[in-house]
PDB file of C-alpha atoms in Angstrom:
ATOM      1  CA  MET A   1      17.716  -6.908   9.525  1.00 95.00           C
ATOM      2  CA  LEU A   2      19.277  -4.687   6.849  1.00 98.00           C
ATOM      3  CA  VAL A   3      16.948  -1.831   5.905  1.00 98.00           C
ATOM      4  CA  VAL A   4      17.333   0.591   2.989  1.00 98.00           C
ATOM      5  CA  ALA A   5      15.363   3.776   3.668  1.00 98.00           C
ATOM      6  CA  ALA A   6      14.854   6.174   0.756  1.00 96.00           C
ATOM      7  CA  LEU A   7      13.924   9.702   1.828  1.00 94.00           C
ATOM      8  CA  GLY A   8      11.825  11.430  -0.806  1.00 83.00           C
ATOM      9  CA  GLY A   9      12.522  14.999  -1.845  1.00 71.00           C
ATOM     10  CA  ASN A  10       9.100  16.127  -0.595  1.00 65.00           C
ATOM     11  CA  ALA A  11       9.840  14.620   2.807  1.00 63.00           C
ATOM     12  CA  LEU A  12      12.948  16.806   3.171  1.00 74.00           C
ATOM     13  CA  LEU A  13      11.691  19.923   1.401  1.00 76.00           C
ATOM     14  CA  LYS A  14       7.952  20.488   1.391  1.00 74.00           C
ATOM     15  CA  ARG A  15       6.232  22.068  -1.587  1.00 71.00           C
ATOM     16  CA  GLY A  16       6.303  25.844  -1.472  1.00 74.00           C
ATOM     17  CA  GLU A  17       9.141  26.047   1.055  1.00 78.00           C
ATOM     18  CA  PRO A  18      12.186  28.167   0.168  1.00 78.00           C
ATOM     19  CA  LEU A  19      15.247  26.275  -1.042  1.00 77.00           C
ATOM     20  CA  ASN A  20      17.580  27.520   1.668  1.00 84.00           C
ATOM     21  CA  ALA A  21      19.891  25.678   4.035  1.00 85.00           C
ATOM     22  CA  GLU A  22      17.985  26.580   7.201  1.00 88.00           C
ATOM     23  CA  VAL A  23      14.675  25.148   5.994  1.00 88.00           C
ATOM     24  CA  GLN A  24      16.301  21.973   4.701  1.00 87.00           C
ATOM     25  CA  ARG A  25      18.227  21.439   7.926  1.00 91.00           C
ATOM     26  CA  ASP A  26      15.067  21.906  10.018  1.00 91.00           C
ATOM     27  CA  ASN A  27      13.288  19.279   7.930  1.00 89.00           C
ATOM     28  CA  VAL A  28      16.226  16.874   8.149  1.00 92.00           C
ATOM     29  CA  ARG A  29      16.436  17.365  11.912  1.00 93.00           C
ATOM     30  CA  SER A  30      12.746  16.589  12.381  1.00 90.00           C
ATOM     31  CA  ALA A  31      13.076  13.428  10.257  1.00 91.00           C
ATOM     32  CA  MET A  32      15.995  11.824  12.077  1.00 95.00           C
ATOM     33  CA  PRO A  33      14.184  10.470  15.187  1.00 95.00           C
ATOM     34  CA  ALA A  34      12.133   8.187  12.917  1.00 94.00           C
ATOM     35  CA  LEU A  35      15.310   6.690  11.426  1.00 96.00           C
ATOM     36  CA  ALA A  36      16.978   6.468  14.836  1.00 97.00           C
ATOM     37  CA  GLU A  37      14.037   4.353  15.982  1.00 97.00           C
ATOM     38  CA  ILE A  38      14.950   1.742  13.356  1.00 97.00           C
ATOM     39  CA  LEU A  39      18.561   1.698  14.516  1.00 97.00           C
ATOM     40  CA  ASN A  40      17.633   1.559  18.189  1.00 96.00           C
ATOM     41  CA  ALA A  41      15.557  -1.546  17.448  1.00 97.00           C
ATOM     42  CA  GLY A  42      18.794  -3.286  16.428  1.00 96.00           C
ATOM     43  CA  HIS A  43      18.581  -3.052  12.623  1.00 97.00           C
ATOM     44  CA  GLN A  44      21.268  -1.977  10.183  1.00 97.00           C
ATOM     45  CA  LEU A  45      20.396   1.017   8.034  1.00 98.00           C
ATOM     46  CA  VAL A  46      21.346   2.419   4.639  1.00 98.00           C
ATOM     47  CA  ILE A  47      19.863   5.816   3.777  1.00 98.00           C
ATOM     48  CA  THR A  48      19.256   7.241   0.322  1.00 97.00           C
ATOM     49  CA  HIS A  49      17.564  10.528  -0.514  1.00 95.00           C
ATOM     50  CA  GLY A  50      16.085  12.653  -3.275  1.00 89.00           C
ATOM     51  CA  ASN A  51      17.700  15.783  -4.706  1.00 84.00           C
ATOM     52  CA  GLY A  52      15.349  17.074  -7.411  1.00 78.00           C
ATOM     53  CA  PRO A  53      14.768  20.581  -6.022  1.00 80.00           C
ATOM     54  CA  GLN A  54      18.410  21.018  -4.992  1.00 83.00           C
ATOM     55  CA  VAL A  55      20.017  19.864  -8.237  1.00 80.00           C
ATOM     56  CA  GLY A  56      17.657  22.072 -10.221  1.00 77.00           C
ATOM     57  CA  LEU A  57      18.519  25.096  -8.083  1.00 81.00           C
ATOM     58  CA  LEU A  58      22.256  24.523  -8.507  1.00 83.00           C
ATOM     59  CA  ALA A  59      21.748  24.330 -12.260  1.00 79.00           C
ATOM     60  CA  LEU A  60      19.905  27.664 -12.181  1.00 78.00           C
ATOM     61  CA  GLN A  61      22.639  29.268 -10.094  1.00 84.00           C
ATOM     62  CA  GLY A  62      25.342  28.059 -12.454  1.00 80.00           C
ATOM     63  CA  ALA A  63      23.467  29.296 -15.501  1.00 75.00           C
ATOM     64  CA  ALA A  64      22.871  32.685 -13.883  1.00 77.00           C
ATOM     65  CA  TYR A  65      26.580  33.084 -13.185  1.00 75.00           C
ATOM     66  CA  ASP A  66      27.874  31.963 -16.579  1.00 77.00           C
ATOM     67  CA  PRO A  67      25.972  29.476 -18.762  1.00 71.00           C
ATOM     68  CA  ALA A  68      29.173  28.611 -20.626  1.00 72.00           C
ATOM     69  CA  THR A  69      30.875  27.363 -17.463  1.00 77.00           C
ATOM     70  CA  ALA A  70      27.865  25.840 -15.664  1.00 78.00           C
ATOM     71  CA  SER A  71      28.538  22.379 -14.239  1.00 87.00           C
ATOM     72  CA  PRO A  72      26.867  19.332 -15.872  1.00 86.00           C
ATOM     73  CA  LEU A  73      24.179  17.358 -14.054  1.00 87.00           C
ATOM     74  CA  ASP A  74      26.511  14.570 -12.890  1.00 92.00           C
ATOM     75  CA  VAL A  75      28.719  17.118 -11.096  1.00 93.00           C
ATOM     76  CA  LEU A  76      25.670  18.845  -9.628  1.00 91.00           C
ATOM     77  CA  GLY A  77      24.434  15.450  -8.453  1.00 92.00           C
ATOM     78  CA  ALA A  78      27.719  14.898  -6.629  1.00 94.00           C
ATOM     79  CA  GLU A  79      27.405  18.336  -5.028  1.00 94.00           C
ATOM     80  CA  THR A  80      23.903  17.611  -3.738  1.00 91.00           C
ATOM     81  CA  GLU A  81      24.966  14.188  -2.435  1.00 94.00           C
ATOM     82  CA  GLY A  82      27.584  15.903  -0.325  1.00 94.00           C
ATOM     83  CA  MET A  83      25.320  18.740   0.803  1.00 92.00           C
ATOM     84  CA  ILE A  84      22.261  16.694   1.776  1.00 93.00           C
ATOM     85  CA  GLY A  85      24.345  13.784   3.032  1.00 95.00           C
ATOM     86  CA  TYR A  86      26.226  16.144   5.339  1.00 96.00           C
ATOM     87  CA  MET A  87      22.991  17.399   6.887  1.00 94.00           C
ATOM     88  CA  ILE A  88      21.562  13.894   7.343  1.00 96.00           C
ATOM     89  CA  GLU A  89      24.838  12.579   8.743  1.00 97.00           C
ATOM     90  CA  GLN A  90      25.225  15.358  11.288  1.00 97.00           C
ATOM     91  CA  GLU A  91      21.623  15.428  12.462  1.00 96.00           C
ATOM     92  CA  LEU A  92      21.424  11.627  12.730  1.00 97.00           C
ATOM     93  CA  GLU A  93      24.648  11.558  14.761  1.00 97.00           C
ATOM     94  CA  ASN A  94      23.155  14.203  17.063  1.00 97.00           C
ATOM     95  CA  VAL A  95      19.984  12.168  17.612  1.00 97.00           C
ATOM     96  CA  LEU A  96      22.003   8.994  18.254  1.00 96.00           C
ATOM     97  CA  GLY A  97      24.211  10.721  20.808  1.00 95.00           C
ATOM     98  CA  HIS A  98      27.313  10.148  18.661  1.00 95.00           C
ATOM     99  CA  ASP A  99      27.552   6.474  19.676  1.00 91.00           C
ATOM    100  CA  ARG A 100      27.153   5.113  16.114  1.00 93.00           C
ATOM    101  CA  SER A 101      29.386   5.595  13.076  1.00 96.00           C
ATOM    102  CA  VAL A 102      27.599   7.393  10.235  1.00 98.00           C
ATOM    103  CA  ALA A 103      29.212   8.079   6.844  1.00 97.00           C
ATOM    104  CA  THR A 104      28.179   9.677   3.559  1.00 97.00           C
ATOM    105  CA  LEU A 105      29.511   8.040   0.392  1.00 97.00           C
ATOM    106  CA  LEU A 106      29.420   9.739  -3.005  1.00 96.00           C
ATOM    107  CA  THR A 107      27.986   6.941  -5.131  1.00 97.00           C
ATOM    108  CA  GLN A 108      28.430   6.450  -8.860  1.00 97.00           C
ATOM    109  CA  ILE A 109      25.631   4.610 -10.673  1.00 97.00           C
ATOM    110  CA  LEU A 110      26.280   3.126 -14.102  1.00 97.00           C
ATOM    111  CA  VAL A 111      23.730   3.840 -16.848  1.00 97.00           C
ATOM    112  CA  ASP A 112      23.562   2.928 -20.532  1.00 95.00           C
ATOM    113  CA  GLY A 113      24.340   5.878 -22.807  1.00 89.00           C
ATOM    114  CA  ARG A 114      21.931   4.346 -25.356  1.00 92.00           C
ATOM    115  CA  ASP A 115      19.013   4.349 -22.906  1.00 95.00           C
ATOM    116  CA  PRO A 116      15.852   5.715 -24.650  1.00 95.00           C
ATOM    117  CA  ALA A 117      15.390   8.077 -21.687  1.00 94.00           C
ATOM    118  CA  PHE A 118      17.955  10.399 -23.215  1.00 92.00           C
ATOM    119  CA  GLN A 119      15.500  11.023 -26.048  1.00 92.00           C
ATOM    120  CA  ASN A 120      12.509  11.394 -23.714  1.00 91.00           C
ATOM    121  CA  PRO A 121      13.286  13.512 -20.622  1.00 91.00           C
ATOM    122  CA  THR A 122      10.825  12.860 -17.776  1.00 85.00           C
ATOM    123  CA  LYS A 123      12.619  13.497 -14.462  1.00 83.00           C
ATOM    124  CA  LEU A 124      11.309  16.592 -12.662  1.00 81.00           C
ATOM    125  CA  VAL A 125      14.028  18.822 -11.202  1.00 79.00           C
ATOM    126  CA  GLY A 126      14.285  22.298  -9.756  1.00 76.00           C
ATOM    127  CA  PRO A 127      11.690  24.796  -8.503  1.00 78.00           C
ATOM    128  CA  VAL A 128       8.062  24.878  -9.616  1.00 83.00           C
ATOM    129  CA  TYR A 129       6.762  27.648 -11.891  1.00 88.00           C
ATOM    130  CA  GLU A 130       3.540  28.937 -13.311  1.00 93.00           C
ATOM    131  CA  ARG A 131       3.183  27.674 -16.872  1.00 94.00           C
ATOM    132  CA  ALA A 132       3.988  31.033 -18.518  1.00 94.00           C
ATOM    133  CA  GLU A 133       7.214  31.464 -16.552  1.00 92.00           C
ATOM    134  CA  ALA A 134       8.229  27.842 -17.170  1.00 92.00           C
ATOM    135  CA  GLU A 135       7.729  28.264 -20.904  1.00 94.00           C
ATOM    136  CA  GLU A 136       9.738  31.495 -20.898  1.00 91.00           C
ATOM    137  CA  ARG A 137      12.626  29.882 -18.999  1.00 86.00           C
ATOM    138  CA  ALA A 138      12.505  26.793 -21.228  1.00 89.00           C
ATOM    139  CA  LYS A 139      12.760  28.909 -24.351  1.00 89.00           C
ATOM    140  CA  ALA A 140      15.697  30.905 -22.971  1.00 84.00           C
ATOM    141  CA  ALA A 141      17.646  27.941 -21.589  1.00 80.00           C
ATOM    142  CA  GLY A 142      16.675  25.176 -24.013  1.00 84.00           C
ATOM    143  CA  TRP A 143      14.893  23.187 -21.308  1.00 87.00           C
ATOM    144  CA  ASN A 144      12.259  20.523 -21.596  1.00 91.00           C
ATOM    145  CA  ILE A 145       9.356  21.184 -19.210  1.00 93.00           C
ATOM    146  CA  ALA A 146       6.358  19.193 -17.964  1.00 91.00           C
ATOM    147  CA  PRO A 147       3.411  19.689 -15.575  1.00 91.00           C
ATOM    148  CA  ASP A 148       3.875  18.876 -11.892  1.00 86.00           C
ATOM    149  CA  GLY A 149       0.441  19.064 -10.301  1.00 81.00           C
ATOM    150  CA  ASP A 150      -0.873  22.567 -10.907  1.00 87.00           C
ATOM    151  CA  ASN A 151       2.591  23.899 -11.742  1.00 90.00           C
ATOM    152  CA  TRP A 152       5.390  23.248 -14.228  1.00 92.00           C
ATOM    153  CA  ARG A 153       9.009  22.180 -13.813  1.00 89.00           C
ATOM    154  CA  ARG A 154      12.094  21.372 -15.836  1.00 86.00           C
ATOM    155  CA  VAL A 155      12.494  17.723 -16.893  1.00 90.00           C
ATOM    156  CA  VAL A 156      15.760  15.938 -17.676  1.00 88.00           C
ATOM    157  CA  PRO A 157      16.707  12.414 -18.844  1.00 90.00           C
ATOM    158  CA  SER A 158      16.245   9.660 -16.255  1.00 90.00           C
ATOM    159  CA  PRO A 159      17.975   6.489 -17.507  1.00 94.00           C
ATOM    160  CA  LYS A 160      17.610   3.163 -15.711  1.00 95.00           C
ATOM    161  CA  PRO A 161      20.327   2.328 -13.187  1.00 96.00           C
ATOM    162  CA  GLN A 162      22.397  -0.669 -14.272  1.00 96.00           C
ATOM    163  CA  GLU A 163      25.191  -1.201 -11.759  1.00 95.00           C
ATOM    164  CA  ILE A 164      26.801   0.268  -8.626  1.00 97.00           C
ATOM    165  CA  PRO A 165      30.573   0.439  -9.128  1.00 95.00           C
ATOM    166  CA  ASP A 166      31.012   1.472  -5.470  1.00 91.00           C
ATOM    167  CA  LEU A 167      29.175  -1.567  -4.084  1.00 96.00           C
ATOM    168  CA  ARG A 168      32.290  -3.107  -2.525  1.00 96.00           C
ATOM    169  CA  VAL A 169      32.951   0.083  -0.567  1.00 97.00           C
ATOM    170  CA  LEU A 170      29.349   0.119   0.655  1.00 97.00           C
ATOM    171  CA  GLN A 171      29.607  -3.482   1.778  1.00 96.00           C
ATOM    172  CA  LEU A 172      32.882  -2.785   3.580  1.00 97.00           C
ATOM    173  CA  LEU A 173      31.237   0.003   5.570  1.00 98.00           C
ATOM    174  CA  LEU A 174      28.244  -2.187   6.434  1.00 97.00           C
ATOM    175  CA  ASP A 175      30.561  -4.999   7.567  1.00 97.00           C
ATOM    176  CA  HIS A 176      31.917  -2.505  10.103  1.00 97.00           C
ATOM    177  CA  LYS A 177      28.400  -1.571  11.286  1.00 96.00           C
ATOM    178  CA  VAL A 178      28.501   1.910   9.766  1.00 98.00           C
ATOM    179  CA  VAL A 179      25.203   3.664   9.002  1.00 98.00           C
ATOM    180  CA  VAL A 180      25.682   4.589   5.342  1.00 98.00           C
ATOM    181  CA  ILE A 181      24.130   7.527   3.466  1.00 98.00           C
ATOM    182  CA  CYS A 182      24.578   6.874  -0.252  1.00 97.00           C
ATOM    183  CA  ALA A 183      23.097   7.024  -3.767  1.00 96.00           C
ATOM    184  CA  GLY A 184      21.661  10.462  -3.055  1.00 93.00           C
ATOM    185  CA  GLY A 185      19.415  11.694  -5.840  1.00 92.00           C
ATOM    186  CA  GLY A 186      19.701   8.293  -7.500  1.00 94.00           C
ATOM    187  CA  GLY A 187      23.499   8.461  -7.439  1.00 96.00           C
ATOM    188  CA  ILE A 188      25.957  10.154  -9.793  1.00 96.00           C
ATOM    189  CA  PRO A 189      25.130   9.019 -13.359  1.00 95.00           C
ATOM    190  CA  VAL A 190      28.140   7.595 -15.173  1.00 97.00           C
ATOM    191  CA  MET A 191      28.634   5.513 -18.295  1.00 96.00           C
ATOM    192  CA  ARG A 192      31.427   3.136 -19.285  1.00 95.00           C
ATOM    193  CA  ARG A 193      33.532   4.100 -22.276  1.00 94.00           C
ATOM    194  CA  ASP A 194      34.900   1.591 -24.776  1.00 92.00           C
ATOM    195  CA  ASP A 195      38.209   1.492 -22.871  1.00 95.00           C
ATOM    196  CA  GLY A 196      36.377   0.511 -19.659  1.00 92.00           C
ATOM    197  CA  ASN A 197      36.834   3.850 -17.925  1.00 96.00           C
ATOM    198  CA  LEU A 198      33.872   5.654 -16.363  1.00 96.00           C
ATOM    199  CA  ILE A 199      32.730   9.155 -17.295  1.00 96.00           C
ATOM    200  CA  GLY A 200      29.857  11.299 -16.013  1.00 95.00           C
ATOM    201  CA  ILE A 201      26.780  11.857 -18.146  1.00 92.00           C
ATOM    202  CA  GLU A 202      24.017  14.502 -18.189  1.00 86.00           C
ATOM    203  CA  ALA A 203      21.087  12.869 -16.397  1.00 89.00           C
ATOM    204  CA  VAL A 204      19.326  12.413 -13.053  1.00 88.00           C
ATOM    205  CA  ILE A 205      18.587   8.802 -12.081  1.00 93.00           C
ATOM    206  CA  ASP A 206      15.294   8.041 -10.367  1.00 91.00           C
ATOM    207  CA  LYS A 207      16.074   7.755  -6.662  1.00 93.00           C
ATOM    208  CA  ASP A 208      13.508   5.029  -6.021  1.00 94.00           C
ATOM    209  CA  ALA A 209      14.742   2.806  -8.872  1.00 95.00           C
ATOM    210  CA  ALA A 210      18.337   3.247  -7.697  1.00 96.00           C
ATOM    211  CA  SER A 211      17.319   2.494  -4.097  1.00 97.00           C
ATOM    212  CA  ALA A 212      15.543  -0.704  -5.134  1.00 97.00           C
ATOM    213  CA  MET A 213      18.608  -1.856  -7.087  1.00 97.00           C
ATOM    214  CA  LEU A 214      20.848  -0.952  -4.156  1.00 97.00           C
ATOM    215  CA  ALA A 215      18.652  -2.895  -1.717  1.00 97.00           C
ATOM    216  CA  GLN A 216      18.662  -5.927  -3.990  1.00 96.00           C
ATOM    217  CA  GLN A 217      22.414  -5.904  -4.596  1.00 95.00           C
ATOM    218  CA  LEU A 218      23.169  -5.479  -0.889  1.00 96.00           C
ATOM    219  CA  GLY A 219      20.823  -8.335  -0.005  1.00 96.00           C
ATOM    220  CA  ALA A 220      18.680  -6.054   2.160  1.00 97.00           C
ATOM    221  CA  ASP A 221      15.653  -7.424   3.980  1.00 97.00           C
ATOM    222  CA  ALA A 222      13.466  -4.339   3.622  1.00 98.00           C
ATOM    223  CA  LEU A 223      13.109  -1.276   1.405  1.00 98.00           C
ATOM    224  CA  LEU A 224      11.265   1.754   2.771  1.00 98.00           C
ATOM    225  CA  LEU A 225      10.255   4.528   0.360  1.00 97.00           C
ATOM    226  CA  LEU A 226       9.451   7.450   2.630  1.00 95.00           C
ATOM    227  CA  THR A 227       7.644  10.591   1.522  1.00 89.00           C
ATOM    228  CA  ASP A 228       5.110  13.157   2.757  1.00 86.00           C
ATOM    229  CA  VAL A 229       2.059  10.971   2.033  1.00 89.00           C
ATOM    230  CA  ASP A 230       0.956   8.367   4.586  1.00 92.00           C
ATOM    231  CA  ALA A 231       0.302   5.559   2.069  1.00 94.00           C
ATOM    232  CA  VAL A 232      -0.484   4.696  -1.538  1.00 93.00           C
ATOM    233  CA  TYR A 233      -3.975   5.797  -2.560  1.00 91.00           C
ATOM    234  CA  GLU A 234      -6.215   4.733  -5.376  1.00 85.00           C
ATOM    235  CA  GLY A 235      -7.738   7.887  -6.860  1.00 78.00           C
ATOM    236  CA  PHE A 236      -5.445  10.153  -4.840  1.00 76.00           C
ATOM    237  CA  GLY A 237      -6.672  13.752  -4.712  1.00 73.00           C
ATOM    238  CA  THR A 238     -10.263  12.851  -5.602  1.00 77.00           C
ATOM    239  CA  PRO A 239     -13.355  12.436  -3.402  1.00 80.00           C
ATOM    240  CA  GLU A 240     -13.163   8.699  -4.106  1.00 79.00           C
ATOM    241  CA  ALA A 241      -9.588   8.360  -2.803  1.00 82.00           C
ATOM    242  CA  ARG A 242      -9.013   5.026  -1.071  1.00 90.00           C
ATOM    243  CA  VAL A 243      -5.965   4.052   0.939  1.00 91.00           C
ATOM    244  CA  ILE A 244      -4.259   0.801  -0.075  1.00 93.00           C
ATOM    245  CA  ARG A 245      -2.590  -0.979   2.838  1.00 94.00           C
ATOM    246  CA  ASP A 246      -1.341  -4.196   1.253  1.00 94.00           C
ATOM    247  CA  LEU A 247      -0.195  -5.116  -2.242  1.00 93.00           C
ATOM    248  CA  THR A 248       1.594  -7.915  -4.017  1.00 93.00           C
ATOM    249  CA  PRO A 249       4.060  -7.159  -6.817  1.00 92.00           C
ATOM    250  CA  ASP A 250       1.453  -8.184  -9.388  1.00 91.00           C
ATOM    251  CA  SER A 251      -1.369  -6.096  -7.942  1.00 90.00           C
ATOM    252  CA  ALA A 252       0.995  -3.145  -7.583  1.00 88.00           C
ATOM    253  CA  GLY A 253       1.818  -3.364 -11.269  1.00 82.00           C
ATOM    254  CA  ALA A 254      -1.863  -3.174 -12.161  1.00 83.00           C
ATOM    255  CA  LEU A 255      -2.391   0.187 -10.438  1.00 84.00           C
ATOM    256  CA  LYS A 256      -2.658   3.365 -12.486  1.00 79.00           C
ATOM    257  CA  LEU A 257      -0.622   5.942 -10.590  1.00 80.00           C
ATOM    258  CA  PRO A 258       0.940   9.335 -11.481  1.00 71.00           C
ATOM    259  CA  SER A 259       4.238   8.865 -13.304  1.00 69.00           C
ATOM    260  CA  GLY A 260       5.757  11.946 -11.679  1.00 64.00           C
ATOM    261  CA  SER A 261       5.150  10.966  -8.064  1.00 73.00           C
ATOM    262  CA  MET A 262       3.773   7.709  -6.654  1.00 85.00           C
ATOM    263  CA  GLY A 263       4.100   5.620  -9.821  1.00 86.00           C
ATOM    264  CA  PRO A 264       7.911   5.219  -9.693  1.00 88.00           C
ATOM    265  CA  LYS A 265       7.789   4.474  -5.958  1.00 91.00           C
ATOM    266  CA  VAL A 266       5.304   1.645  -6.349  1.00 93.00           C
ATOM    267  CA  ALA A 267       7.191   0.256  -9.349  1.00 92.00           C
ATOM    268  CA  ALA A 268      10.486   0.262  -7.429  1.00 94.00           C
ATOM    269  CA  ALA A 269       8.893  -1.255  -4.333  1.00 95.00           C
ATOM    270  CA  ALA A 270       7.245  -3.989  -6.406  1.00 94.00           C
ATOM    271  CA  THR A 271      10.528  -4.808  -8.155  1.00 94.00           C
ATOM    272  CA  PHE A 272      12.278  -5.343  -4.833  1.00 96.00           C
ATOM    273  CA  ALA A 273       9.355  -7.281  -3.314  1.00 95.00           C
ATOM    274  CA  ALA A 274       9.221  -9.595  -6.341  1.00 93.00           C
ATOM    275  CA  LYS A 275      12.711 -10.793  -5.391  1.00 91.00           C
ATOM    276  CA  GLY A 276      11.479 -11.829  -1.954  1.00 91.00           C
ATOM    277  CA  GLY A 277      12.025  -8.647   0.053  1.00 93.00           C
ATOM    278  CA  PHE A 278       9.605  -6.484   2.022  1.00 96.00           C
ATOM    279  CA  SER A 279       8.756  -3.013   0.695  1.00 97.00           C
ATOM    280  CA  GLY A 280       6.919  -0.243   2.475  1.00 97.00           C
ATOM    281  CA  ILE A 281       5.717   3.164   1.296  1.00 96.00           C
ATOM    282  CA  GLY A 282       4.504   5.948   3.544  1.00 95.00           C
ATOM    283  CA  LYS A 283       5.266   8.992   5.649  1.00 93.00           C
ATOM    284  CA  LEU A 284       8.824   9.456   6.851  1.00 92.00           C
ATOM    285  CA  THR A 285       7.726   9.956  10.453  1.00 91.00           C
ATOM    286  CA  ASP A 286       6.039   6.519  10.321  1.00 95.00           C
ATOM    287  CA  ALA A 287       9.221   4.731   9.163  1.00 96.00           C
ATOM    288  CA  PHE A 288       9.459   2.209  12.015  1.00 96.00           C
ATOM    289  CA  ALA A 289       5.719   1.514  11.993  1.00 96.00           C
ATOM    290  CA  ILE A 290       5.895   0.876   8.227  1.00 97.00           C
ATOM    291  CA  LEU A 291       8.777  -1.541   8.776  1.00 96.00           C
ATOM    292  CA  GLU A 292       6.582  -3.439  11.243  1.00 95.00           C
ATOM    293  CA  ASN A 293       3.608  -3.346   8.821  1.00 93.00           C
ATOM    294  CA  ARG A 294       1.602  -1.099  11.134  1.00 95.00           C
ATOM    295  CA  ALA A 295       1.377   1.886   8.794  1.00 96.00           C
ATOM    296  CA  GLY A 296       1.762   2.879   5.170  1.00 96.00           C
ATOM    297  CA  THR A 297       1.385   0.547   2.197  1.00 96.00           C
ATOM    298  CA  CYS A 298       3.227  -2.745   2.367  1.00 95.00           C
ATOM    299  CA  ILE A 299       4.243  -4.764  -0.710  1.00 95.00           C
ATOM    300  CA  SER A 300       5.386  -8.333  -0.259  1.00 90.00           C
ATOM    301  CA  GLY A 301       4.981 -11.804  -1.724  1.00 77.00           C
ATOM    302  CA  VAL A 302       5.777 -13.122  -5.183  1.00 57.00           C
ATOM    303  CA  GLY A 303       2.365 -12.901  -6.812  1.00 47.00           C
TER     304      GLY A 303
END
């Protein structure tokens, strides 16, 4: 079975934790046994991951050094793919005893430069702030900001992924039984110019939407969207919260979920399941149990 496992940003960097290498590596290290369990059961694995906090921090660092020379978001996305991919690759190899080939691939994702998302930024990136500080930073840097729970964060355009130019390379690696880490942070956003050449564009693609497209185009059997919450809940955060264990694509589409957190995950999972695959959402440490429909929220069926 070919499994695409998408590691959410909150699964690798918990809210309130400092954005330093030691904390991130500790979280990655603790997550790898769950993924190794999938591999040890005989499945093939492709790993994607979030990068919202990391790409936002790099943008802040660049602006603090010299705003005029700060790198654009596509370059920062490539940097975070390498950084996070390196940690996942090394820690997974350590858990596997170095008897499996693991590789990180910087992955371009084609988007449409005319996508309405460029006029309506919604993707949360970077650290969280109190509202007053967020508004002050937004005014100084020309940001768009939006609430994220009780706090506020920067938001940037999040266009829909259209195509994976590097798909043939991914398939080549899988044909040689390599565990592939790719499409980190939704991949590096690029657009196609009139002459057919690709060029980077200022955006951050939703990791879950990119992972669902990747799983579909690779012909994967299962898509796991792994986070720090054990399942999808109706009324999450309220006294009436109710866990949802099983959904169809249609019933998933009828749920009213937060657009900044669980909503995109359920939408991506439903899109993949509607094509005949199996989707699971839940806690990273439960990855293998979710794959076997023993934990999390499972989405399958065509209606």
